[in-house]
Coordinates of C-alpha atoms in Angstrom, one line a residue:
M213 CA 18.2 0.5 -37.4
T214 CA 15.7 1.0 -34.5
D215 CA 16.3 3.6 -31.8
P216 CA 17.5 2.1 -28.5
K217 CA 15.0 2.1 -25.7
P218 CA 15.6 5.0 -23.2
A219 CA 17.3 4.0 -20.0
R220 CA 14.9 3.4 -17.1
Q221 CA 14.8 6.3 -14.7
A222 CA 16.3 5.7 -11.2
F223 CA 13.9 6.1 -8.3
N224 CA 13.8 5.6 -4.6
I225 CA 11.4 3.3 -2.7
V226 CA 9.9 4.4 0.6
A227 CA 7.9 2.4 3.2
V228 CA 6.8 3.3 6.7
V229 CA 8.4 1.3 9.5
Q230 CA 7.5 1.0 13.2
S231 CA 8.2 -1.4 16.0
G232 CA 6.1 -4.6 16.0
R233 CA 4.5 -6.1 12.9
L234 CA 5.8 -3.5 10.5
Q235 CA 9.5 -4.1 11.3
Y236 CA 9.2 -7.7 10.4
E237 CA 7.3 -7.0 7.2
A238 CA 10.0 -4.4 6.4
L239 CA 12.6 -7.2 6.7
L240 CA 10.8 -9.3 4.1
L241 CA 10.4 -6.3 1.8
A242 CA 14.1 -5.3 2.0
A243 CA 15.3 -8.9 1.6
S244 CA 13.0 -9.6 -1.4
L245 CA 14.1 -6.3 -3.0
R246 CA 17.8 -7.3 -2.7
A247 CA 17.1 -10.9 -3.9
T248 CA 15.2 -9.8 -7.0
N249 CA 16.9 -6.5 -7.8
P250 CA 20.5 -6.8 -6.8
N251 CA 21.5 -3.8 -9.0
F252 CA 18.6 -1.5 -7.8
A253 CA 19.9 2.0 -8.6
G254 CA 17.9 3.9 -6.0
K255 CA 17.6 3.7 -2.2
L256 CA 15.1 1.9 0.0
Y257 CA 14.0 4.5 2.7
L258 CA 12.2 3.3 5.8
A259 CA 10.3 6.3 7.1
E260 CA 10.2 6.1 10.9
P261 CA 7.8 8.4 12.8
Q262 CA 9.5 10.2 15.7
Q263 CA 8.1 10.6 19.2
G264 CA 6.4 14.0 19.6
G265 CA 3.9 15.8 17.6
A266 CA 1.0 13.5 16.8
W267 CA 2.9 10.5 18.2
Q268 CA 2.8 10.8 22.0
K269 CA 4.7 7.5 22.5
S270 CA 7.7 6.1 20.7
V271 CA 7.1 3.7 17.9
A272 CA 10.7 3.5 16.7
V273 CA 12.4 0.2 15.9
T274 CA 14.4 -0.4 19.1
D275 CA 15.3 -4.1 18.5
A276 CA 19.0 -3.8 17.6
A277 CA 19.0 -7.1 15.7
V278 CA 16.1 -6.0 13.5
R279 CA 17.5 -2.5 12.9
G280 CA 20.9 -3.8 12.1
M281 CA 19.6 -6.4 9.7
L282 CA 17.5 -3.8 7.8
Q283 CA 20.6 -1.6 7.4
E284 CA 22.6 -4.6 6.3
L285 CA 20.0 -5.2 3.6
G286 CA 20.6 -1.7 2.3
A287 CA 17.7 0.1 3.9
E288 CA 18.2 3.7 5.2
F289 CA 16.1 4.9 8.1
L290 CA 14.4 8.2 7.4
P291 CA 13.1 10.0 10.6
F292 CA 10.1 12.3 10.2
E293 CA 7.6 14.1 12.4
A294 CA 3.9 13.4 12.2
R295 CA 2.2 16.7 13.0
H296 CA -1.4 16.0 11.9
F297 CA -2.3 12.3 12.1
G298 CA 0.0 10.0 14.1
Q299 CA -1.6 7.8 16.8
S300 CA -5.1 9.0 15.8
Y301 CA -4.7 7.8 12.2
P302 CA -1.5 5.8 11.5
H303 CA -2.5 5.5 7.8
G304 CA -1.5 9.2 7.7
N305 CA 2.1 8.3 8.1
K306 CA 2.4 7.6 4.4
I307 CA 1.2 11.1 3.7
E308 CA 3.4 13.0 6.2
A309 CA 6.5 10.9 5.5
L310 CA 6.8 12.2 1.9
A311 CA 8.1 15.6 3.1
A312 CA 11.2 13.9 4.5
L313 CA 12.3 12.3 1.2
P314 CA 14.9 13.6 -1.1
D315 CA 13.1 15.4 -3.9
Q316 CA 13.6 12.6 -6.5
P317 CA 11.2 10.2 -8.2
F318 CA 9.7 7.8 -5.6
L319 CA 7.6 4.7 -5.3
F320 CA 5.7 4.3 -2.1
L321 CA 5.1 0.6 -0.9
D322 CA 3.3 -0.6 2.1
T323 CA 5.6 -2.7 4.2
D324 CA 3.4 -5.8 3.7
T325 CA 4.7 -6.0 0.1
L326 CA 7.1 -8.5 -1.5
V327 CA 9.2 -7.7 -4.5
T328 CA 9.1 -10.7 -6.8
G329 CA 10.5 -9.4 -10.1
N330 CA 12.8 -6.9 -11.7
F331 CA 11.7 -3.2 -11.6
D332 CA 13.4 -2.7 -15.0
T333 CA 10.4 -4.4 -16.6
V334 CA 8.0 -1.7 -15.2
G335 CA 7.4 1.3 -17.6
F336 CA 7.2 4.1 -15.0
D337 CA 6.4 7.6 -16.2
F338 CA 6.9 9.5 -12.9
S339 CA 5.4 12.7 -14.3
K340 CA 2.0 10.9 -14.4
P341 CA 1.3 9.4 -11.0
S342 CA -0.8 6.3 -10.5
A343 CA -1.6 3.8 -7.7
S344 CA -2.8 0.3 -7.0
M345 CA -6.1 -0.9 -8.5
R346 CA -6.1 -4.0 -6.2
R347 CA -9.0 -2.7 -4.1
E348 CA -12.6 -3.4 -3.2
G349 CA -15.5 -1.0 -3.2
T350 CA -14.9 0.1 0.4
W351 CA -15.9 3.8 0.0
P352 CA -18.2 5.6 -0.3
S353 CA -21.3 3.9 1.0
Q354 CA -24.7 4.5 -0.6
E355 CA -26.8 6.2 2.1
L356 CA -30.6 5.5 1.9
Y357 CA -31.6 9.2 1.6
G358 CA -28.2 10.7 0.8
P359 CA -26.4 11.6 -2.4
D360 CA -25.5 8.7 -4.8
L361 CA -21.9 7.7 -5.3
A362 CA -21.4 10.0 -8.3
A363 CA -22.7 13.0 -6.4
T364 CA -20.4 12.2 -3.5
W365 CA -17.3 11.9 -5.6
K366 CA -18.2 15.0 -7.7
A367 CA -18.5 17.1 -4.5
L368 CA -14.9 16.3 -3.7
Y369 CA -13.6 17.1 -7.2
D370 CA -15.6 20.4 -7.1
R371 CA -14.1 21.3 -3.7
F372 CA -10.6 21.1 -5.1
G373 CA -11.4 22.7 -8.5
L374 CA -10.8 19.4 -10.4
R375 CA -12.7 18.0 -13.5
F376 CA -14.7 15.1 -12.2
E377 CA -15.9 14.1 -15.7
D378 CA -12.3 13.3 -16.8
T379 CA -12.0 10.5 -14.2
I380 CA -15.0 8.5 -15.2
D381 CA -14.6 5.0 -16.6
P382 CA -17.4 4.9 -19.2
N383 CA -17.2 1.1 -19.5
Q384 CA -18.6 0.7 -16.0
P385 CA -22.3 1.0 -15.1
A386 CA -23.8 4.3 -13.8
N387 CA -23.2 4.7 -10.1
Y388 CA -21.1 1.5 -9.8
W389 CA -18.1 2.0 -7.6
Q390 CA -15.6 1.0 -10.3
R391 CA -16.8 3.8 -12.5
F392 CA -15.0 6.3 -10.3
L393 CA -11.3 6.8 -9.7
Y394 CA -10.5 4.8 -6.6
F395 CA -7.2 3.2 -5.5
N396 CA -5.6 1.1 -2.9
A397 CA -2.8 3.2 -1.3
G398 CA -0.5 0.1 -1.1
W399 CA 1.6 1.6 -3.8
F400 CA 1.7 5.0 -5.6
F401 CA 4.4 7.0 -7.3
H402 CA 5.4 10.5 -8.6
A403 CA 8.4 12.5 -9.6
R404 CA 8.2 15.0 -6.8
P405 CA 7.6 13.6 -3.3
K406 CA 7.5 17.0 -1.5
A407 CA 4.9 18.6 -3.9
F408 CA 2.9 15.3 -4.0
G409 CA 3.0 15.0 -0.2
Q410 CA 2.0 18.6 0.5
R411 CA -1.0 18.3 -1.7
F412 CA -1.9 14.9 -0.3
L413 CA -1.8 16.5 3.2
D414 CA -3.8 19.5 2.2
Y415 CA -6.5 17.4 0.6
A416 CA -6.7 14.9 3.4
L417 CA -6.9 17.7 6.1
T418 CA -9.7 19.4 4.1
I419 CA -11.7 16.2 3.8
R420 CA -11.2 15.6 7.6
D421 CA -11.9 19.1 8.8
D422 CA -14.1 20.8 6.2
R423 CA -15.7 18.1 4.1
P424 CA -18.3 18.9 1.5
E425 CA -21.9 18.7 2.5
A426 CA -22.4 15.6 0.4
L427 CA -20.0 13.7 2.7
V428 CA -21.7 14.5 6.1
C429 CA -23.1 11.0 6.4
Q430 CA -20.0 9.2 5.1
E431 CA -17.6 7.5 7.4
I432 CA -14.1 8.6 6.4
Y433 CA -12.0 6.3 8.6
P434 CA -9.9 4.3 7.9
W435 CA -10.3 5.3 4.2
L436 CA -9.2 8.9 4.4
D437 CA -5.9 8.3 2.6
Q438 CA -7.7 6.4 -0.2
I439 CA -10.4 9.1 -0.5
A440 CA -7.7 11.8 -1.0
L441 CA -5.3 9.8 -3.2
P442 CA -7.3 9.8 -6.5
L443 CA -7.9 13.5 -6.2
V444 CA -4.1 14.1 -5.7
I445 CA -3.2 11.8 -8.6
H446 CA -5.7 13.4 -10.9
S447 CA -4.5 16.9 -9.9
F448 CA -1.0 16.0 -11.1
G449 CA -2.2 14.7 -14.4
G450 CA -2.2 11.0 -13.5
G451 CA -4.8 8.3 -13.5
R452 CA -5.4 4.6 -13.7
P453 CA -2.3 2.4 -14.3
G454 CA -1.9 1.3 -17.9
P455 CA -0.3 -1.9 -19.2
D456 CA 3.2 -0.6 -18.7
L457 CA 2.6 -0.8 -15.0
A458 CA 1.1 -4.3 -15.0
G459 CA 4.1 -5.6 -13.1
L460 CA 3.0 -3.7 -10.0
D461 CA 0.4 -6.0 -8.3
G462 CA 1.7 -8.5 -10.9
A463 CA 5.0 -10.1 -11.7
V464 CA 7.1 -7.5 -9.9
T465 CA 5.4 -6.6 -6.6
C466 CA 2.8 -8.3 -4.4
H467 CA 0.9 -6.4 -1.7
Y468 CA -0.1 -9.5 0.3
R469 CA -1.6 -7.8 3.4
T470 CA -1.1 -10.7 5.8
L471 CA 0.9 -14.0 5.6
P472 CA -2.3 -16.2 5.8
L473 CA -3.8 -14.2 2.9
L474 CA -0.5 -14.6 1.0
Y475 CA -0.6 -18.4 1.3
A476 CA -4.3 -18.5 0.6
R477 CA -4.4 -16.5 -2.7
E478 CA -1.0 -15.5 -4.1
S479 CA 0.9 -17.2 -6.9
D480 CA 3.5 -19.9 -6.5
R481 CA 6.2 -17.3 -7.4
V482 CA 5.2 -15.1 -4.4
V483 CA 5.4 -18.1 -2.0
E484 CA 8.8 -19.1 -3.6
V485 CA 10.3 -15.6 -3.0
L486 CA 8.9 -15.4 0.6
E487 CA 10.3 -18.7 1.6
Q488 CA 13.6 -18.1 -0.3
V489 CA 14.4 -15.0 1.7
A490 CA 12.8 -16.1 5.0
L491 CA 14.8 -19.3 5.1
Q492 CA 18.1 -17.3 5.0
K493 CA 19.9 -18.1 8.3
D494 CA 20.3 -14.5 9.5
L495 CA 16.7 -13.6 8.7
R496 CA 15.3 -16.8 10.1
R497 CA 16.8 -16.1 13.5
I498 CA 15.0 -12.8 13.7
L499 CA 11.7 -13.6 12.0
R500 CA 11.0 -16.5 14.3
D501 CA 10.2 -13.9 16.9
H502 CA 7.3 -12.8 14.8
E503 CA 4.4 -15.2 15.4
P504 CA 2.8 -15.1 11.9
A505 CA 6.2 -15.9 10.3
R506 CA 7.0 -18.6 12.8
L507 CA 3.7 -20.4 12.4
M508 CA 3.1 -19.8 8.7
I509 CA 6.6 -20.2 7.3
Y510 CA 8.7 -22.2 9.7
Q511 CA 6.0 -24.4 11.2
N512 CA 4.3 -25.0 7.9
R513 CA 0.9 -23.6 8.7
G514 CA 1.1 -21.8 5.3
K515 CA 0.9 -25.1 3.5
K516 CA -2.3 -25.9 5.4
V517 CA -3.7 -22.6 4.3
R518 CA -2.7 -23.2 0.7
A519 CA -4.5 -26.5 0.6
L520 CA -7.8 -24.8 1.6
F521 CA -8.1 -22.7 -1.5
D522 CA -8.1 -23.1 -5.3
R523 CA -6.1 -20.1 -6.6
D524 CA -8.0 -20.4 -9.9
D525 CA -11.4 -20.1 -8.2
L526 CA -11.0 -17.9 -5.1
P527 CA -13.9 -16.1 -3.4
R528 CA -14.6 -12.7 -4.9
R529 CA -14.3 -10.9 -1.6
E530 CA -11.4 -11.0 0.8
Q531 CA -13.9 -11.2 3.7
A532 CA -14.9 -14.7 2.6
I533 CA -11.2 -15.9 2.6
R534 CA -10.8 -14.4 6.1
F535 CA -13.9 -16.2 7.3
V536 CA -12.4 -19.6 6.2
L537 CA -9.1 -18.8 7.8
K538 CA -10.7 -17.8 11.1
R539 CA -12.9 -20.9 11.1
E540 CA -9.9 -23.1 10.7
G541 CA -7.8 -21.2 13.3
L542 CA -5.3 -20.0 10.8
W543 CA -5.9 -16.3 10.9
L544 CA -2.9 -14.3 12.2
R545 CA -1.7 -10.7 11.7

Protein backbone atom coordinates (compact mmCIF):
# COMPACT_ATOMS: atom_id res chain seq x y z
CA MET A 1 0.00 0.00 0.00
CA THR A 2 1.48 3.33 -1.05
CA ASP A 3 1.54 6.28 1.30
CA PRO A 4 -1.07 8.95 0.52
CA LYS A 5 0.21 12.16 -0.97
CA PRO A 6 0.54 14.97 1.61
CA ALA A 7 -2.21 17.58 1.54
CA ARG A 8 -1.39 20.71 -0.41
CA GLN A 9 -0.43 23.63 1.84
CA ALA A 10 -2.92 26.49 2.00
CA PHE A 11 -1.55 29.87 0.93
CA ASN A 12 -2.67 33.39 0.18
CA ILE A 13 -2.38 35.25 -3.12
CA VAL A 14 -1.43 38.92 -3.18
CA ALA A 15 -1.51 41.40 -6.05
CA VAL A 16 -1.13 45.19 -6.07
CA VAL A 17 -4.17 47.20 -7.14
CA GLN A 18 -4.56 50.88 -7.99
CA SER A 19 -7.10 52.98 -9.85
CA GLY A 20 -6.99 52.81 -13.63
CA ARG A 21 -5.59 49.87 -15.60
CA LEU A 22 -4.66 47.77 -12.56
CA GLN A 23 -8.20 47.74 -11.17
CA TYR A 24 -9.56 46.21 -14.38
CA GLU A 25 -6.75 43.67 -14.54
CA ALA A 26 -7.52 42.77 -10.91
CA LEU A 27 -11.13 42.07 -11.90
CA LEU A 28 -9.97 39.56 -14.51
CA LEU A 29 -7.52 38.01 -12.05
CA ALA A 30 -10.14 37.63 -9.31
CA ALA A 31 -12.80 36.31 -11.69
CA SER A 32 -10.43 33.79 -13.26
CA LEU A 33 -9.31 32.57 -9.83
CA ARG A 34 -12.92 31.98 -8.79
CA ALA A 35 -13.77 30.26 -12.08
CA THR A 36 -10.84 27.83 -12.01
CA ASN A 37 -10.34 27.38 -8.24
CA PRO A 38 -13.79 27.62 -6.63
CA ASN A 39 -12.51 25.86 -3.49
CA PHE A 40 -9.33 27.93 -3.09
CA ALA A 41 -8.44 27.65 0.60
CA GLY A 42 -6.53 30.92 0.98
CA LYS A 43 -7.42 34.56 0.47
CA LEU A 44 -6.87 36.86 -2.47
CA TYR A 45 -5.44 40.09 -1.06
CA LEU A 46 -5.36 43.22 -3.18
CA ALA A 47 -2.65 45.41 -1.69
CA GLU A 48 -3.63 49.06 -2.11
CA PRO A 49 -1.05 51.83 -1.53
CA GLN A 50 -2.36 54.62 0.66
CA GLN A 51 -1.92 58.33 0.07
CA GLY A 52 1.00 59.70 2.05
CA GLY A 53 4.58 58.63 2.41
CA ALA A 54 5.98 57.99 -1.05
CA TRP A 55 2.55 58.40 -2.71
CA GLN A 56 1.75 62.11 -2.69
CA LYS A 57 -1.56 61.58 -4.47
CA SER A 58 -4.25 58.98 -3.96
CA VAL A 59 -4.16 55.96 -6.26
CA ALA A 60 -6.95 54.10 -4.43
CA VAL A 61 -9.75 52.32 -6.28
CA THR A 62 -12.57 54.85 -5.90
CA ASP A 63 -14.96 53.41 -8.49
CA ALA A 64 -17.68 51.90 -6.30
CA ALA A 65 -18.77 49.40 -8.94
CA VAL A 66 -15.22 48.09 -9.42
CA ARG A 67 -14.51 47.96 -5.70
CA GLY A 68 -17.77 46.22 -4.95
CA MET A 69 -17.30 43.64 -7.70
CA LEU A 70 -13.77 42.81 -6.52
CA GLN A 71 -15.11 42.20 -3.02
CA GLU A 72 -18.00 40.15 -4.39
CA LEU A 73 -15.43 37.98 -6.18
CA GLY A 74 -13.78 37.26 -2.84
CA ALA A 75 -10.91 39.76 -2.90
CA GLU A 76 -9.92 41.55 0.31
CA PHE A 77 -8.37 45.02 0.07
CA LEU A 78 -5.12 45.31 2.03
CA PRO A 79 -4.02 48.91 2.69
CA PHE A 80 -0.30 49.57 3.04
CA GLU A 81 2.01 52.57 3.22
CA ALA A 82 4.80 52.92 0.68
CA ARG A 83 7.61 54.74 2.47
CA HIS A 84 10.53 54.20 0.10
CA PHE A 85 9.38 53.94 -3.54
CA GLY A 86 5.80 54.95 -4.38
CA GLN A 87 5.41 57.43 -7.23
CA SER A 88 9.11 57.44 -8.04
CA TYR A 89 9.16 53.68 -8.63
CA PRO A 90 5.72 51.99 -8.62
CA HIS A 91 7.33 48.56 -9.14
CA GLY A 92 8.43 48.94 -5.51
CA ASN A 93 4.82 48.43 -4.39
CA LYS A 94 5.29 44.67 -4.63
CA ILE A 95 8.21 44.94 -2.22
CA GLU A 96 6.62 47.18 0.41
CA ALA A 97 3.19 45.51 0.29
CA LEU A 98 4.54 42.24 1.71
CA ALA A 99 4.89 43.75 5.19
CA ALA A 100 1.09 44.16 5.40
CA LEU A 101 0.30 40.49 4.71
CA PRO A 102 -0.60 37.96 7.40
CA ASP A 103 2.58 35.99 8.08
CA GLN A 104 1.42 32.92 6.15
CA PRO A 105 2.69 31.33 2.90
CA PHE A 106 2.02 33.61 -0.05
CA LEU A 107 2.14 33.73 -3.82
CA PHE A 108 2.60 37.18 -5.35
CA LEU A 109 1.00 37.69 -8.78
CA ASP A 110 1.08 40.75 -10.99
CA THR A 111 -2.47 41.91 -11.69
CA ASP A 112 -1.98 41.26 -15.42
CA THR A 113 -2.23 37.52 -14.72
CA LEU A 114 -5.01 35.05 -15.46
CA VAL A 115 -5.53 31.86 -13.48
CA THR A 116 -6.31 29.13 -16.00
CA GLY A 117 -5.93 25.90 -14.00
CA ASN A 118 -6.13 24.41 -10.52
CA PHE A 119 -3.46 25.37 -7.99
CA ASP A 120 -3.72 21.89 -6.48
CA THR A 121 -1.61 20.67 -9.40
CA VAL A 122 1.33 22.93 -8.45
CA GLY A 123 3.93 21.39 -6.14
CA PHE A 124 4.81 24.39 -3.98
CA ASP A 125 7.54 24.12 -1.38
CA PHE A 126 7.11 27.48 0.30
CA SER A 127 10.32 27.05 2.30
CA LYS A 128 12.28 27.26 -0.97
CA PRO A 129 11.21 30.42 -2.81
CA SER A 130 11.25 30.78 -6.55
CA ALA A 131 10.01 33.13 -9.27
CA SER A 132 9.04 33.36 -12.90
CA MET A 133 11.50 32.39 -15.61
CA ARG A 134 9.37 34.02 -18.31
CA ARG A 135 11.83 36.82 -18.91
CA GLU A 136 14.27 38.28 -21.41
CA GLY A 137 17.86 39.41 -20.90
CA THR A 138 16.96 42.94 -19.87
CA TRP A 139 19.68 43.39 -17.23
CA PRO A 140 22.60 43.92 -16.89
CA SER A 141 23.91 45.44 -20.09
CA GLN A 142 27.43 44.74 -21.28
CA GLU A 143 29.32 48.03 -21.12
CA LEU A 144 32.14 48.47 -23.65
CA TYR A 145 34.86 49.13 -21.06
CA GLY A 146 33.07 47.93 -17.95
CA PRO A 147 32.85 44.64 -16.05
CA ASP A 148 31.32 41.68 -17.88
CA LEU A 149 27.97 40.22 -16.82
CA ALA A 150 29.56 37.70 -14.47
CA ALA A 151 31.55 40.35 -12.64
CA THR A 152 28.50 42.57 -12.34
CA TRP A 153 26.37 39.86 -10.76
CA LYS A 154 29.22 38.62 -8.56
CA ALA A 155 29.66 42.10 -7.12
CA LEU A 156 26.05 42.01 -5.92
CA TYR A 157 26.35 38.57 -4.35
CA ASP A 158 29.57 39.64 -2.63
CA ARG A 159 27.90 42.80 -1.29
CA PHE A 160 25.29 40.70 0.52
CA GLY A 161 27.59 37.87 1.59
CA LEU A 162 26.05 35.29 -0.76
CA ARG A 163 27.72 32.51 -2.76
CA PHE A 164 27.55 33.57 -6.39
CA GLU A 165 28.97 30.25 -7.65
CA ASP A 166 25.95 28.33 -6.36
CA THR A 167 23.59 30.23 -8.67
CA ILE A 168 25.35 29.55 -11.97
CA ASP A 169 23.68 27.41 -14.64
CA PRO A 170 26.68 25.51 -16.06
CA ASN A 171 24.69 24.45 -19.12
CA GLN A 172 24.71 28.03 -20.40
CA PRO A 173 27.71 29.62 -22.17
CA ALA A 174 30.16 31.79 -20.24
CA ASN A 175 28.91 35.36 -19.76
CA TYR A 176 25.54 34.58 -21.39
CA TRP A 177 22.67 36.22 -19.47
CA GLN A 178 20.79 32.96 -18.86
CA ARG A 179 23.82 31.55 -17.03
CA PHE A 180 22.94 33.84 -14.10
CA LEU A 181 19.95 33.72 -11.77
CA TYR A 182 17.46 36.21 -13.19
CA PHE A 183 13.68 36.24 -12.87
CA ASN A 184 10.62 38.10 -13.98
CA ALA A 185 8.94 39.42 -10.82
CA GLY A 186 5.47 38.61 -12.20
CA TRP A 187 5.20 35.80 -9.65
CA PHE A 188 7.22 34.73 -6.64
CA PHE A 189 6.46 32.97 -3.38
CA HIS A 190 7.75 32.15 0.08
CA ALA A 191 6.55 30.92 3.47
CA ARG A 192 7.14 34.18 5.38
CA PRO A 193 6.08 37.39 3.64
CA LYS A 194 7.34 39.71 6.39
CA ALA A 195 10.89 38.29 6.45
CA PHE A 196 10.98 37.99 2.66
CA GLY A 197 9.63 41.53 2.20
CA GLN A 198 12.06 43.06 4.68
CA ARG A 199 15.06 41.47 2.98
CA PHE A 200 13.71 42.39 -0.45
CA LEU A 201 13.42 46.00 0.76
CA ASP A 202 16.89 46.02 2.34
CA TYR A 203 18.54 44.65 -0.77
CA ALA A 204 16.65 46.97 -3.15
CA LEU A 205 17.50 50.06 -1.09
CA THR A 206 21.17 49.07 -0.92
CA ILE A 207 21.31 48.59 -4.70
CA ARG A 208 19.57 51.94 -5.19
CA ASP A 209 21.56 53.97 -2.65
CA ASP A 210 24.90 52.20 -2.23
CA ARG A 211 25.50 50.05 -5.26
CA PRO A 212 28.78 48.15 -5.76
CA GLU A 213 31.36 49.86 -7.97
CA ALA A 214 30.77 47.30 -10.72
CA LEU A 215 27.25 48.72 -11.17
CA VAL A 216 28.12 52.41 -11.54
CA CYS A 217 27.51 52.37 -15.30
CA GLN A 218 24.39 50.17 -15.12
CA GLU A 219 20.89 51.61 -15.39
CA ILE A 220 18.86 50.08 -12.57
CA TYR A 221 15.39 51.37 -13.52
CA PRO A 222 12.87 49.89 -14.15
CA TRP A 223 14.61 46.61 -13.27
CA LEU A 224 15.47 47.26 -9.61
CA ASP A 225 12.96 44.70 -8.30
CA GLN A 226 14.27 42.07 -10.73
CA ILE A 227 17.88 42.82 -9.80
CA ALA A 228 17.20 42.32 -6.09
CA LEU A 229 14.80 39.37 -6.41
CA PRO A 230 17.29 36.60 -7.30
CA LEU A 231 19.53 37.69 -4.44
CA VAL A 232 16.63 37.48 -1.99
CA ILE A 233 15.48 34.11 -3.30
CA HIS A 234 19.01 32.68 -3.11
CA SER A 235 19.46 34.04 0.42
CA PHE A 236 16.42 32.03 1.57
CA GLY A 237 17.67 28.81 -0.03
CA GLY A 238 15.56 29.04 -3.17
CA GLY A 239 16.40 29.07 -6.86
CA ARG A 240 15.10 28.33 -10.33
CA PRO A 241 11.66 26.70 -10.48
CA GLY A 242 11.69 22.94 -11.01
CA PRO A 243 9.17 20.73 -12.82
CA ASP A 244 6.77 20.75 -9.83
CA LEU A 245 6.18 24.45 -10.54
CA ALA A 246 5.65 24.07 -14.29
CA GLY A 247 1.99 25.06 -13.96
CA LEU A 248 3.04 28.63 -13.15
CA ASP A 249 3.59 30.29 -16.52
CA GLY A 250 2.02 27.09 -17.84
CA ALA A 251 -1.33 25.38 -17.40
CA VAL A 252 -2.25 27.18 -14.16
CA THR A 253 -1.26 30.85 -14.54
CA CYS A 254 -0.54 33.17 -17.43
CA HIS A 255 1.23 36.51 -16.99
CA TYR A 256 -0.08 38.04 -20.20
CA ARG A 257 1.23 41.63 -19.77
CA THR A 258 -1.34 43.28 -22.07
CA LEU A 259 -4.50 42.10 -23.78
CA PRO A 260 -3.04 42.54 -27.31
CA LEU A 261 -0.05 40.39 -26.28
CA LEU A 262 -2.42 37.81 -24.80
CA TYR A 263 -4.30 37.45 -28.06
CA ALA A 264 -1.06 37.45 -30.05
CA ARG A 265 0.86 34.72 -28.24
CA GLU A 266 -1.06 32.86 -25.54
CA SER A 267 -2.78 29.49 -25.80
CA ASP A 268 -6.38 28.84 -26.77
CA ARG A 269 -7.03 27.93 -23.12
CA VAL A 270 -5.96 31.39 -21.95
CA VAL A 271 -8.25 33.07 -24.46
CA GLU A 272 -11.07 30.73 -23.43
CA VAL A 273 -10.75 31.64 -19.74
CA LEU A 274 -10.43 35.36 -20.50
CA GLU A 275 -13.57 35.45 -22.60
CA GLN A 276 -15.47 33.13 -20.27
CA VAL A 277 -15.07 35.47 -17.31
CA ALA A 278 -15.20 38.76 -19.27
CA LEU A 279 -18.50 37.85 -20.89
CA GLN A 280 -20.22 37.40 -17.53
CA LYS A 281 -22.94 40.04 -17.44
CA ASP A 282 -21.83 41.84 -14.27
CA LEU A 283 -18.18 41.99 -15.32
CA ARG A 284 -18.98 42.97 -18.88
CA ARG A 285 -20.86 46.04 -17.65
CA ILE A 286 -17.76 47.24 -15.77
CA LEU A 287 -14.99 46.09 -18.12
CA ARG A 288 -16.49 47.94 -21.09
CA ASP A 289 -15.20 51.13 -19.44
CA HIS A 290 -11.64 49.84 -19.93
CA GLU A 291 -10.65 50.60 -23.54
CA PRO A 292 -8.34 47.58 -24.12
CA ALA A 293 -11.05 45.20 -22.86
CA ARG A 294 -13.78 46.94 -24.84
CA LEU A 295 -11.85 46.82 -28.11
CA MET A 296 -10.00 43.51 -27.75
CA ILE A 297 -12.73 41.39 -26.16
CA TYR A 298 -16.11 42.94 -26.87
CA GLN A 299 -15.41 44.52 -30.27
CA ASN A 300 -13.41 41.50 -31.46
CA ARG A 301 -10.10 43.24 -32.16
CA GLY A 302 -8.51 40.33 -30.30
CA LYS A 303 -9.53 37.98 -33.12
CA LYS A 304 -7.75 40.27 -35.59
CA VAL A 305 -4.64 40.18 -33.43
CA ARG A 306 -4.80 36.40 -33.18
CA ALA A 307 -4.93 36.04 -36.96
CA LEU A 308 -1.66 37.97 -37.35
CA PHE A 309 0.52 35.42 -35.53
CA ASP A 310 1.36 31.73 -35.63
CA ARG A 311 1.55 30.59 -31.99
CA ASP A 312 3.87 27.76 -33.08
CA ASP A 313 6.30 30.17 -34.72
CA LEU A 314 6.29 33.42 -32.76
CA PRO A 315 9.07 36.02 -32.93
CA ARG A 316 11.71 35.30 -30.31
CA ARG A 317 11.51 38.76 -28.74
CA GLU A 318 8.42 40.52 -27.45
CA GLN A 319 9.57 43.74 -29.10
CA ALA A 320 8.96 42.20 -32.52
CA ILE A 321 5.39 41.29 -31.60
CA ARG A 322 4.78 44.80 -30.31
CA PHE A 323 6.12 46.24 -33.58
CA VAL A 324 3.54 44.31 -35.61
CA LEU A 325 0.73 45.30 -33.25
CA LYS A 326 1.68 48.98 -33.41
CA ARG A 327 2.01 48.83 -37.20
CA GLU A 328 -1.51 47.42 -37.45
CA GLY A 329 -2.96 49.92 -34.97
CA LEU A 330 -3.74 47.16 -32.47
CA TRP A 331 -1.43 48.09 -29.61
CA LEU A 332 -3.28 49.09 -26.43
CA ARG A 333 -2.36 49.10 -22.75
